XYZ file of C-alpha atoms in Angstrom:
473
model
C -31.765 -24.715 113.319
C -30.219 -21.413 112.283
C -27.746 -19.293 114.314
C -31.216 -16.881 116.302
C -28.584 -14.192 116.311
C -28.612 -13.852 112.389
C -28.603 -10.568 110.906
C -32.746 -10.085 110.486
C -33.233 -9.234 106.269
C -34.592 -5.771 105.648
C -37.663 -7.663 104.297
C -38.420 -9.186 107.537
C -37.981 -6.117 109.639
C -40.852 -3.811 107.349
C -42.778 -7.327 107.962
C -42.165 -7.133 111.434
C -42.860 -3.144 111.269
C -46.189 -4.035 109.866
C -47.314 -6.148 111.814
C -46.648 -3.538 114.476
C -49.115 -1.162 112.521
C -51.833 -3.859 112.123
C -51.647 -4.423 116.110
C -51.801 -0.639 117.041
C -54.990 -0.438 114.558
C -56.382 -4.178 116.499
C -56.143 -2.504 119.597
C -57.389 0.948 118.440
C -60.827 -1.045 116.686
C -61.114 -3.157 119.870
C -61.613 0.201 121.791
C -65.090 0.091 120.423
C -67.980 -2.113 119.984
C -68.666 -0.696 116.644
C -65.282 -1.228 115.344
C -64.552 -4.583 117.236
C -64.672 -6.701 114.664
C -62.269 -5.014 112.338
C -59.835 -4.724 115.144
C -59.967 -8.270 115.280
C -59.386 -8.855 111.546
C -56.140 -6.666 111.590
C -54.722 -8.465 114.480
C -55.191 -11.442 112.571
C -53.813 -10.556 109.755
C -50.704 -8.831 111.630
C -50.323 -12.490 113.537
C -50.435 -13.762 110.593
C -47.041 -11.520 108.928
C -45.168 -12.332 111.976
C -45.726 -15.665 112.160
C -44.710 -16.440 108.604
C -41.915 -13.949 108.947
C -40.662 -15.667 111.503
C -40.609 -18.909 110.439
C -39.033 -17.937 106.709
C -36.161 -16.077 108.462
C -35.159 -18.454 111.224
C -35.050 -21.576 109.197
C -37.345 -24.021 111.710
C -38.515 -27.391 111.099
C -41.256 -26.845 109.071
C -43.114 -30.138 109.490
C -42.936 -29.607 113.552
C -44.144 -26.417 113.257
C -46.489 -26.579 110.957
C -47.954 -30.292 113.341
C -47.626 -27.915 116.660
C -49.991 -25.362 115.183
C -52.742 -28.002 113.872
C -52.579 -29.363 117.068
C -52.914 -25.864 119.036
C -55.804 -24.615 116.244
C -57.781 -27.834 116.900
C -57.532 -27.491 120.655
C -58.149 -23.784 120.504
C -61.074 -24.625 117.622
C -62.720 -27.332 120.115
C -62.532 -25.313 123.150
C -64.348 -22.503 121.153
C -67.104 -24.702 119.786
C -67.621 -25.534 123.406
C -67.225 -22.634 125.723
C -69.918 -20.759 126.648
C -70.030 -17.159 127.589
C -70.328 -17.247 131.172
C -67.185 -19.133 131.272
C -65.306 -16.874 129.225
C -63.756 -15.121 131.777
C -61.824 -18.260 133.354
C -61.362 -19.155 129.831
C -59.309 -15.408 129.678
C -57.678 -16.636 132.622
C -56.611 -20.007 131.558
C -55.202 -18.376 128.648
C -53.155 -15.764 130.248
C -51.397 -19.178 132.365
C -50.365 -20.686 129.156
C -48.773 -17.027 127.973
C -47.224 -17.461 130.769
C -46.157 -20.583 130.906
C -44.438 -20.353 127.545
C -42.443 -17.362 128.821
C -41.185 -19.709 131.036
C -40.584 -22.385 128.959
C -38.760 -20.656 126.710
C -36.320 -18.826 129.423
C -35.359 -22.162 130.447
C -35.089 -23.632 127.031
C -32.594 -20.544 126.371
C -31.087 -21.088 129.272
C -30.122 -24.562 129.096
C -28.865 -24.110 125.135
C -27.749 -19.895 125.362
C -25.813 -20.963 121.800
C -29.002 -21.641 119.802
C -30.538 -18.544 121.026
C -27.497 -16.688 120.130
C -27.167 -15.365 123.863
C -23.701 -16.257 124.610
C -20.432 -14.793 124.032
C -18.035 -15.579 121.393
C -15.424 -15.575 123.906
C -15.900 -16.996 126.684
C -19.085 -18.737 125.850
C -21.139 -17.321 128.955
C -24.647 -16.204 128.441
C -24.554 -12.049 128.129
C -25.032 -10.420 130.934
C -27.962 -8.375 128.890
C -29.298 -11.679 128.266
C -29.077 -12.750 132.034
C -31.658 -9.660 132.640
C -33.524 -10.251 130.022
C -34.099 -14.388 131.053
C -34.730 -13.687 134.980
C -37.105 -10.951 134.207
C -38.831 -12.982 131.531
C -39.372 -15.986 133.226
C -40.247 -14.437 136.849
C -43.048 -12.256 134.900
C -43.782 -15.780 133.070
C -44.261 -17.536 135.847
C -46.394 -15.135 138.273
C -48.530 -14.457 135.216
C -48.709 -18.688 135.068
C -49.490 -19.337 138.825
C -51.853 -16.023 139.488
C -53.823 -16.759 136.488
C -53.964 -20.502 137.526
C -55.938 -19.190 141.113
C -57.725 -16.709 138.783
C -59.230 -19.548 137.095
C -60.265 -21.743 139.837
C -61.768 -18.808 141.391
C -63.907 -17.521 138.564
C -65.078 -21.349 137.353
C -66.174 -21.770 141.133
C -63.835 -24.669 141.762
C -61.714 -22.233 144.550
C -64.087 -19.868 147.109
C -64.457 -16.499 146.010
C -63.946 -15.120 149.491
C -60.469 -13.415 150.087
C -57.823 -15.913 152.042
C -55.595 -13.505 154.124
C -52.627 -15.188 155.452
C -51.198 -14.138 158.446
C -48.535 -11.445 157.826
C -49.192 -11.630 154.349
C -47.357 -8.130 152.953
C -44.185 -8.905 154.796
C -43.878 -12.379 153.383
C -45.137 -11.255 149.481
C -42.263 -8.286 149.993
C -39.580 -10.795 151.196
C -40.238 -12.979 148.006
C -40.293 -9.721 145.827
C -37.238 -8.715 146.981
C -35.026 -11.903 147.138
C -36.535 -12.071 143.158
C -35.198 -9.004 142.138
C -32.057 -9.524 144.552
C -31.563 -12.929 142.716
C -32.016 -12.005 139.209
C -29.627 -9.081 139.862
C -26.854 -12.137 141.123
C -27.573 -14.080 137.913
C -25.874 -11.023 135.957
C -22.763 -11.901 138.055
C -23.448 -15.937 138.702
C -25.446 -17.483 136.409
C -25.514 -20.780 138.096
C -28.453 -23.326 137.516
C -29.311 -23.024 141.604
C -30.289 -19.061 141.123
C -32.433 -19.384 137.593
C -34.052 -22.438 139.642
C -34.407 -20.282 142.234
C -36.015 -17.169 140.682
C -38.257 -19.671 138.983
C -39.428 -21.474 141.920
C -40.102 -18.084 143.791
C -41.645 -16.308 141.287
C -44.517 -19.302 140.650
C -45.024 -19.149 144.825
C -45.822 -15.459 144.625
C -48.219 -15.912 142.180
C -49.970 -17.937 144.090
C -49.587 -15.297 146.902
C -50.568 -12.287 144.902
C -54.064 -13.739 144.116
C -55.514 -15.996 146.810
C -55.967 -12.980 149.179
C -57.858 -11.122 146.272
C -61.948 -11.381 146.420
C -64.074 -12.592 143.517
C -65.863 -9.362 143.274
C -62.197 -8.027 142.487
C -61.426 -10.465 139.664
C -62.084 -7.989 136.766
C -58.978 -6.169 138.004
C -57.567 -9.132 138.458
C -57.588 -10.190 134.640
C -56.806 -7.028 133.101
C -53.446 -7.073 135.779
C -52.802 -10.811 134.618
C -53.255 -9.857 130.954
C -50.899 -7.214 131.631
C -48.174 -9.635 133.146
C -48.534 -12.185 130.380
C -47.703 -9.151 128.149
C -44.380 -7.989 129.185
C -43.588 -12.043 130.332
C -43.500 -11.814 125.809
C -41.703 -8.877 125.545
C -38.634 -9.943 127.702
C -38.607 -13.059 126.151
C -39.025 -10.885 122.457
C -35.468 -9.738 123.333
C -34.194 -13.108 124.503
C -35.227 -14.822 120.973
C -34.360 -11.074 119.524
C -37.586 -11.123 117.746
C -39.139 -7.762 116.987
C -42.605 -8.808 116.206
C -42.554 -10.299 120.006
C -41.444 -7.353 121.420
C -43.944 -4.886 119.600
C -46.445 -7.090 120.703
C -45.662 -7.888 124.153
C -45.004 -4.238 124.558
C -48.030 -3.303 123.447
C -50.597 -6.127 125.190
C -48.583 -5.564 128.628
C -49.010 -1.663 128.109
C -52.524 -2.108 127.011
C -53.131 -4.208 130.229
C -51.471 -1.733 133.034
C -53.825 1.268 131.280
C -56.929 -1.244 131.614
C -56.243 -2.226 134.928
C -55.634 1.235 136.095
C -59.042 2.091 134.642
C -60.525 -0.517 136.699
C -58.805 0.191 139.709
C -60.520 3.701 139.298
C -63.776 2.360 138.567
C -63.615 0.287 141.746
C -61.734 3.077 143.771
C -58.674 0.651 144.290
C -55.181 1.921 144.529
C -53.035 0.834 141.343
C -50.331 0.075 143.549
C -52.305 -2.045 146.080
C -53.425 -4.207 143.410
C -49.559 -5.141 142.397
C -48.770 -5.683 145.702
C -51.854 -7.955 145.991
C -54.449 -8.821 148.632
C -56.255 -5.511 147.903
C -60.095 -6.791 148.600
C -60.014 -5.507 151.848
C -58.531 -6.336 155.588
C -59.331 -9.749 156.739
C -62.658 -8.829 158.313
C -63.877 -7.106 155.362
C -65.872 -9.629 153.603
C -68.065 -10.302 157.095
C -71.232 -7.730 156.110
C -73.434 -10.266 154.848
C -75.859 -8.640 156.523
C -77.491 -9.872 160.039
C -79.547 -13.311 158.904
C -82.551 -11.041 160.110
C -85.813 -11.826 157.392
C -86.693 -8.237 156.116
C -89.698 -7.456 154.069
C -89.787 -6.838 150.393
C -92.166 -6.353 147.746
C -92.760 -9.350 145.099
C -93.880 -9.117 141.732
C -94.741 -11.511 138.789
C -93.755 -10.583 134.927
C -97.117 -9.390 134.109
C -96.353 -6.958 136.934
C -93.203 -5.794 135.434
C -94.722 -5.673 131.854
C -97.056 -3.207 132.860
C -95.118 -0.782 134.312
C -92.645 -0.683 131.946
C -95.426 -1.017 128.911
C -96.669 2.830 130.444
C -93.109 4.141 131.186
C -91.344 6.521 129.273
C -87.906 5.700 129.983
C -86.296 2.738 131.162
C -83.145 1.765 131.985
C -81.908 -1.559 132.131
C -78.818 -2.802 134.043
C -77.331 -5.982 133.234
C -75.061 -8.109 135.619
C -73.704 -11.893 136.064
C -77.060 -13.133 136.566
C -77.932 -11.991 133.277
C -74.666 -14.276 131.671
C -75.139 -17.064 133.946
C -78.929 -17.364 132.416
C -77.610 -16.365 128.655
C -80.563 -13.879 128.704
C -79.059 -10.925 126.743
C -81.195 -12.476 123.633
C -84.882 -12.375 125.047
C -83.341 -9.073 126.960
C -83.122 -7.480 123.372
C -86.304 -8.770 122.059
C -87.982 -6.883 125.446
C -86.060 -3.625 124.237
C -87.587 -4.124 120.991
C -91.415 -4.429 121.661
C -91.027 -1.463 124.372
C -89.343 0.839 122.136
C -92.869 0.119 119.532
C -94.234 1.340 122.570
C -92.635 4.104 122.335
C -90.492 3.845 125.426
C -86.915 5.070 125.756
C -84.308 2.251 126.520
C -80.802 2.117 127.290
C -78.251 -0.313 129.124
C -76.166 0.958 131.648
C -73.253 -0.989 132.216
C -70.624 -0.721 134.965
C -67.077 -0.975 134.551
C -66.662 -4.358 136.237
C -69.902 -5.898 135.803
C -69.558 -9.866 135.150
C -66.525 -11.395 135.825
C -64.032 -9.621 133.719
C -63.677 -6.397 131.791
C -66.366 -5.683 128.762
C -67.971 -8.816 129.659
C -71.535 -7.206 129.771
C -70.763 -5.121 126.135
C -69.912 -8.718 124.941
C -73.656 -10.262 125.547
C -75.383 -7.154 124.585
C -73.417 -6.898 120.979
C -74.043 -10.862 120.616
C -77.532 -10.451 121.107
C -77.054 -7.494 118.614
C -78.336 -4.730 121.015
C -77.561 -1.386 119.027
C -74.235 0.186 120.243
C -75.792 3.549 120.633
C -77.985 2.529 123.402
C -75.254 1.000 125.746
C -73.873 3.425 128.159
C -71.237 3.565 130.801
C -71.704 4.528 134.258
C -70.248 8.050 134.046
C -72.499 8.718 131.321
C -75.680 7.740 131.891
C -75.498 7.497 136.069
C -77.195 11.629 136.209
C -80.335 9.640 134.132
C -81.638 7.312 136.915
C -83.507 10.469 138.976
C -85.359 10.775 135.763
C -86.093 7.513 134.326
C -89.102 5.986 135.497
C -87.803 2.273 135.396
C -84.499 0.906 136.517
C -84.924 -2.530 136.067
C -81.911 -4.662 137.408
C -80.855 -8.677 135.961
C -78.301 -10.095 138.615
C -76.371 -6.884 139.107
C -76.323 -6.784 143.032
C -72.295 -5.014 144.209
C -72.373 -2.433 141.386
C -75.943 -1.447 142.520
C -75.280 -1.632 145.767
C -75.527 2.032 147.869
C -73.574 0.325 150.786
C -70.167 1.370 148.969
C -71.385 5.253 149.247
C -72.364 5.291 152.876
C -70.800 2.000 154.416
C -66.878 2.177 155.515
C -66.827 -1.215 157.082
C -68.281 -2.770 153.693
C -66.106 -4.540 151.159
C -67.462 -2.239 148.875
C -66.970 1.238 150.027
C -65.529 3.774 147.562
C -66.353 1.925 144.643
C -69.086 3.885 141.920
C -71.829 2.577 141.699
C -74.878 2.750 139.301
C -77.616 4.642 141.215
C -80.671 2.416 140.639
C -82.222 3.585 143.982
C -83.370 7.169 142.390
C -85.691 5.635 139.748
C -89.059 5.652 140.208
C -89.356 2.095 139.940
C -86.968 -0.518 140.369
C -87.359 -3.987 139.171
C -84.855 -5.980 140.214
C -84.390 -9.784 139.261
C -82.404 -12.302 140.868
C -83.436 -16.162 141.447
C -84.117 -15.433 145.139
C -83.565 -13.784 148.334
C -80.995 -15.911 149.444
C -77.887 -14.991 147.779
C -76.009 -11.975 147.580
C -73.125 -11.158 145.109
C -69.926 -11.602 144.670
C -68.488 -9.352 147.405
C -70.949 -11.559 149.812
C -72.646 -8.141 150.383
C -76.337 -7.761 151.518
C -78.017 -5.226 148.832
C -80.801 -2.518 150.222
C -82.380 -1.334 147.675
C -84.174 -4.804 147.449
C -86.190 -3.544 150.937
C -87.014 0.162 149.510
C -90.687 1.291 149.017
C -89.748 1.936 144.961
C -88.126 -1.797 144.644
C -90.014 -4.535 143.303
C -88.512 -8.172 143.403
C -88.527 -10.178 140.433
C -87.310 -13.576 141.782
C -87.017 -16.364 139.133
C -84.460 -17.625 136.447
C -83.720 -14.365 134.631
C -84.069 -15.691 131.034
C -86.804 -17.245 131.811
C -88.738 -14.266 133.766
C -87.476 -12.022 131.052
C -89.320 -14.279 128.664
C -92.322 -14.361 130.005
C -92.257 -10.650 130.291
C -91.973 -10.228 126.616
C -94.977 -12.691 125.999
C -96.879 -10.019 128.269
C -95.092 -7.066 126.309
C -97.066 -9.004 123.262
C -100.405 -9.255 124.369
């Protein structure tokens, strides 16, 4: 393999500088339903330049490469074929733990052979001290994004609780590891012995683990937007280590991307950005206790015929998806209800809240598969004023973002996060599959007890259904 620390041809850095452009644009279509798929198409294509930049310039096995990728495309092809939409979320997170695992794997690739990465110097044949900063950062990023995304994903495909696990004394012991990282990969500028890369890798995978287990479920959309983040700049140290533009433009620009995200959802949850670095930011241990008192309360049932005819003589109606409307993949009959009431001549829009589902957009994902029309999907800030006029909020699994505990409740899980205010419709229809469960944040929901509220418990795809047959008669 060629010398890494060739002099890059002119060609290759206006490829590289391209392929910058063509990400900038991807992540400037992606910032919009309507433009989505374009975004896509020029990250693609800018993927595509750096890729075959980089192999032309650096001189690879061709054969290896070229076998690596078929294998990666068919596993990445398969798992696509497969997944469905409700799991994409831990399917976001399993992703971000192989970003970061590469990180890793590279760092220590670079560090056990510095002179094919072109890290060392001529004269005494040490690894740069640049290069030192460059490998402990990169592979302590690598690896927290690799362990924190691994408890991501075990949390959102239900094979971990979602309930918060607060360790005793928690903060002090995720500071102490913080610091003796940063103190260590500061001595691997001076001592680059195997014993302190070893160490600053072993340490950074434990805090991963520490940073996420104390974090809730209902606090996972943060969560993935931080880890995306992470597995950003874990590519942009490691961009400098292989002194690859393309990686660092990209890295740069995915872990910037990331920190703006997550600080949007921090805001939309009323979460300190700061808190959710440090980790364990769902609450104090006692937090996640208000499921309520066990105590049967009395609420008012109704059947889809019900439903159909209030919403049949409505003028406006606003619909509010959630989870339960993924888990039941009903964003398709959903639709086909907005059609036949707008022939009625009813107003309909969605109102979707920042961190409804499990991760971020993962509501404005159903609605554009089941080809909803973009100008009817709102955020909260925008449409939240329209609930005291609209004469049916009806509600599909959406129970914490709902929920008016987080305005008036300081002991809830909750409090001090927006919510949508279904509560001031006239009418609310909410469905779930029963009385039994409550969301994510294990949070009882009141609005299914008020006077206006009218229970819709079944299957959501299936009472949705059954409510368009009605629409049709």
């Amino acid at each position: 393999m060629e010398h890494v620390a060739s002099v890059t041809p002119a060609w290759a850095v206006l490829a590289y500088l391209v392929a910058g452009v063509l990400f900038i644009l991807s992540l400037r279509g992606l910032s919009s339903p309507e433009s989505s798929q374009k975004g896509n198409q020029y990250g693609m294509i800018g993927m595509g330049i750096a890729v075959v930049t980089t192999l032309v310039t650096h001189g690879v096995g061709l054969p290896l490469i070229l076998g690596a990728i078929a294998i990666g495309g068919t596993i990445g092809w398969f798992i696509a074929q497969k997944i469905q939409m409700t799991a994409m979320p831990e399917l976001v997170a399993g992703f971000h733990s192989l970003v970061g695992l590469a990180a890793v794997l590279v760092g220590a690739s670079a560090y056990l052979n510095p002179s094919a990465f072109g890290i060392t110097d001529p004269a005494t044949g040490e690894i740069l001290s640049v290069s030192r900063v460059e490998l402990g950062l990169g592979v302590a990023i690598g690896a927290i994004t690799f362990s924190g995304s691994i408890i991501a994903f075990l949390k959102l495909s239900g094979r971990m609780g979602g309930s918060p696990i607060m360790l005793p004394g928690r903060h002090v012991i995720n500071l102490a590891i913080l610091a003796s990282i940063l103190g260590l990969v500061g001595y691997f500028v001076f001592d680059s012995q195997p014993a302190v890369f070893w160490a600053i890798t072993a340490l950074s995978f434990a805090i991963g683990f520490l940073l996420i287990i104390p974090i809730g479920g209902a606090d996972m959309p943060v969560v993935i937007s931080m880890l995306n983040s992470y597995s950003g700049w874990a590519a942009a140290a490691m961009g400098f280590t292989l002194q690859n533009t393309a990686m660092i433009i990209t890295g740069a620009l995915v872990g910037s991307s990331g920190a703006i995200l997550s600080y949007i959802m921090c805001k939309a949850m009323n979460r300190s950005f700061i808190s959710v670095i440090a980790g364990g930011f769902g609450g104090d241990a006692g937090a996640g206790a208000a499921k309520g008192d066990g105590a049967v309360r009395p609420y008012k049932a109704g059947s889809a015929e019900d439903a159909a005819f209030i919403m049949k003589n409505a003028e406006s109606v606003i619909i509010v998806p959630g989870y339960g409307m993924a888990v039941s993949q009903a964003q398709h009959a959903l639709r086909e209800m907005g059609d036949l009431l707008k022939a009625e001549g009813v107003s309909v829009k969605y109102a979707i809240h920042p961190v409804a589902g499990r991760m971020p957009g993962h509501m404005n994902v159903l609605l554009a598969e089941a080809n909803v029309p973009y100008d009817e999907v709102f955020e909260l800030e925008d449409i939240n004023s329209e609930f005291a006029q609209a004469d049916v909020a009806l509600v599909i699994g959406a129970n914490d973002v709902t929920n008016p505990l987080a305005k008036t409740d300081k002991t809830s899980p909750i409090y001090g996060m927006p919510v949508l205010d279904v509560e001031k419709a006239k009418t609310v229809l909410f469905m779930k599959r029963s009385m039994g469960g409550v969301g994510y944040a294990g949070v009882d929901n009141p609005v299914f007890y008020m006077d206006n509220t009218m229970m819709l418990l079944a299957d959501a795809k299936k009472m949705v259904e059954t409510i368009v047959k009605n629409l049709g008669h």
